[in-house]
Short mmCIF file of C-alpha atoms and ligand atoms in Angstrom, two decimals:
data_model
loop_
_atom_site.label_atom_id
_atom_site.label_comp_id
_atom_site.label_asym_id
_atom_site.label_seq_id
_atom_site.Cartn_x
_atom_site.Cartn_y
_atom_site.Cartn_z
CA UNK J 18 48.05 52.31 -4.75
CA UNK J 19 46.22 49.59 -6.64
CA UNK J 20 47.09 48.91 -9.96
CA UNK J 21 44.27 46.91 -11.73
CA UNK J 22 44.02 44.63 -15.15
CA UNK J 23 41.56 44.06 -17.49
CA UNK J 24 41.14 40.29 -17.15
CA UNK J 25 40.27 40.54 -20.42
CA UNK J 26 42.57 42.59 -23.02
CA UNK J 27 45.06 42.41 -20.32
CA UNK J 28 45.35 46.14 -19.91
CA UNK J 29 45.92 48.65 -17.51
CA UNK J 30 42.46 50.05 -15.41
CA UNK J 31 42.46 53.71 -14.99
CA UNK J 32 39.91 55.01 -13.09
CA UNK J 33 36.93 53.21 -14.55
CA UNK J 34 37.26 49.19 -13.12
CA UNK J 35 34.21 46.99 -13.57
CA UNK J 36 34.11 43.58 -11.87
CA UNK J 37 31.45 40.77 -13.27
CA UNK J 38 30.81 38.49 -10.91
CA UNK J 39 29.96 35.17 -11.87
CA UNK J 40 28.40 32.26 -9.54
CA UNK J 41 28.08 29.07 -11.06
CA UNK J 42 26.85 25.47 -9.59
CA UNK J 43 24.25 22.63 -9.80
CA UNK J 44 20.04 24.19 -9.31
CA UNK J 45 19.82 20.13 -7.90
CA UNK J 46 20.89 18.51 -5.50
CA UNK J 47 23.51 16.57 -5.63
CA UNK J 48 23.02 14.38 -2.78
CA UNK J 49 19.17 14.06 -3.04
CA UNK J 50 18.78 10.42 -4.55
CA UNK J 51 15.45 9.01 -6.69
CA UNK J 52 14.55 6.04 -6.89
CA UNK J 53 15.54 6.26 -10.45
CA UNK J 54 19.24 6.68 -9.86
CA UNK J 55 19.13 3.49 -7.25
CA UNK J 56 18.51 1.28 -10.41
CA UNK J 57 20.94 -1.28 -11.03
CA UNK J 58 22.19 -0.31 -14.78
CA UNK J 59 23.16 3.66 -12.70
CA UNK J 60 25.14 1.78 -10.57
CA UNK J 61 27.12 -0.16 -12.64
CA UNK J 62 28.30 3.07 -14.76
CA UNK J 63 28.62 4.39 -10.86
CA UNK J 64 31.18 1.77 -10.29
CA UNK J 65 32.97 2.00 -13.59
CA UNK J 66 33.75 6.22 -13.21
CA UNK J 67 34.77 4.69 -9.54
CA UNK J 68 37.28 2.17 -11.62
CA UNK J 69 38.17 5.78 -13.61
CA UNK J 70 38.59 6.82 -10.57
CA UNK J 71 41.03 4.79 -9.65
CA UNK J 72 43.31 4.31 -12.96
CA UNK J 73 43.00 7.96 -13.54
CA UNK J 74 42.80 10.13 -10.26
CA UNK J 75 41.73 12.96 -12.41
CA UNK J 76 38.22 13.39 -11.24
CA UNK J 77 37.67 16.68 -8.33
CA UNK J 78 34.58 16.52 -6.78
CA UNK J 79 35.23 20.54 -6.26
CA UNK J 80 34.09 20.39 -9.38
CA UNK J 81 30.94 20.01 -8.08
CA UNK J 82 30.31 22.83 -5.91
CA UNK J 83 29.27 26.13 -6.86
CA UNK J 84 32.56 28.29 -7.96
CA UNK J 85 32.90 32.00 -7.98
CA UNK J 86 34.69 34.37 -10.09
CA UNK J 87 35.36 37.21 -10.09
CA UNK J 88 36.79 39.81 -13.42
CA UNK J 89 38.45 43.39 -13.16
CA UNK J 90 37.17 44.91 -16.73
CA UNK J 91 37.93 47.62 -18.21
CA UNK J 92 34.70 49.62 -19.96
CA UNK J 93 35.21 48.20 -23.38
CA UNK J 94 35.38 44.94 -22.58
CA UNK J 95 32.47 45.34 -19.75
CA UNK J 96 31.17 47.17 -22.76
CA UNK J 97 31.64 43.68 -24.93
CA UNK J 98 30.68 41.52 -21.99
CA UNK J 99 27.14 42.70 -20.78
CA UNK J 100 25.80 41.86 -24.32
CA UNK J 101 27.18 38.10 -24.43
CA UNK J 102 28.20 37.44 -21.51
CA UNK J 103 28.76 33.97 -22.59
CA UNK J 104 30.71 33.94 -25.47
CA UNK J 105 28.13 32.73 -27.60
CA UNK J 106 29.35 35.15 -30.49
CA UNK J 107 32.42 33.44 -30.61
CA UNK J 108 31.40 30.19 -29.97
CA UNK J 109 29.75 30.48 -33.05
CA UNK J 110 32.12 31.64 -35.01
CA UNK J 111 34.41 29.70 -33.85
CA UNK J 112 31.93 26.69 -35.59
CA UNK J 113 31.85 28.59 -38.93
CA UNK J 114 35.42 28.21 -38.96
CA UNK J 115 35.40 24.64 -37.97
CA UNK J 116 32.92 23.55 -41.69
ZN1 LIG H 220 39.67 45.58 -21.24
#
C-alpha cells in the first residue's frame, strides 16, 4: 500500500491527501533579443558573467527554464497553503524579527 507523508509538516497522510502543483518560469522568451540587449554595456556584462561562469562553474542554465513542483499535503497544511501559497506571511514575520 502506498504511503504518503505531508511535504510541509512531515506527518503521514491517512486518507485526505491534497496535491499542490506549482509551475514557475519566465513569462518572456529568453531567446528573444531586443535592440536594447545589443548595446555595448550589456555585452560587457555578459562577458563578465561568462568570466564568472568559467571561474566559479556554478552557473546552471536549467534554472532559467520552467520548473515544476509537486507537493503532497495533509488537510491542515493544504488549508494553510491555499491561504498563503507564497509564504508571504512568514516572510513578513521574518522581516519584523530582523528589525
Ligand atoms: Zn502537513
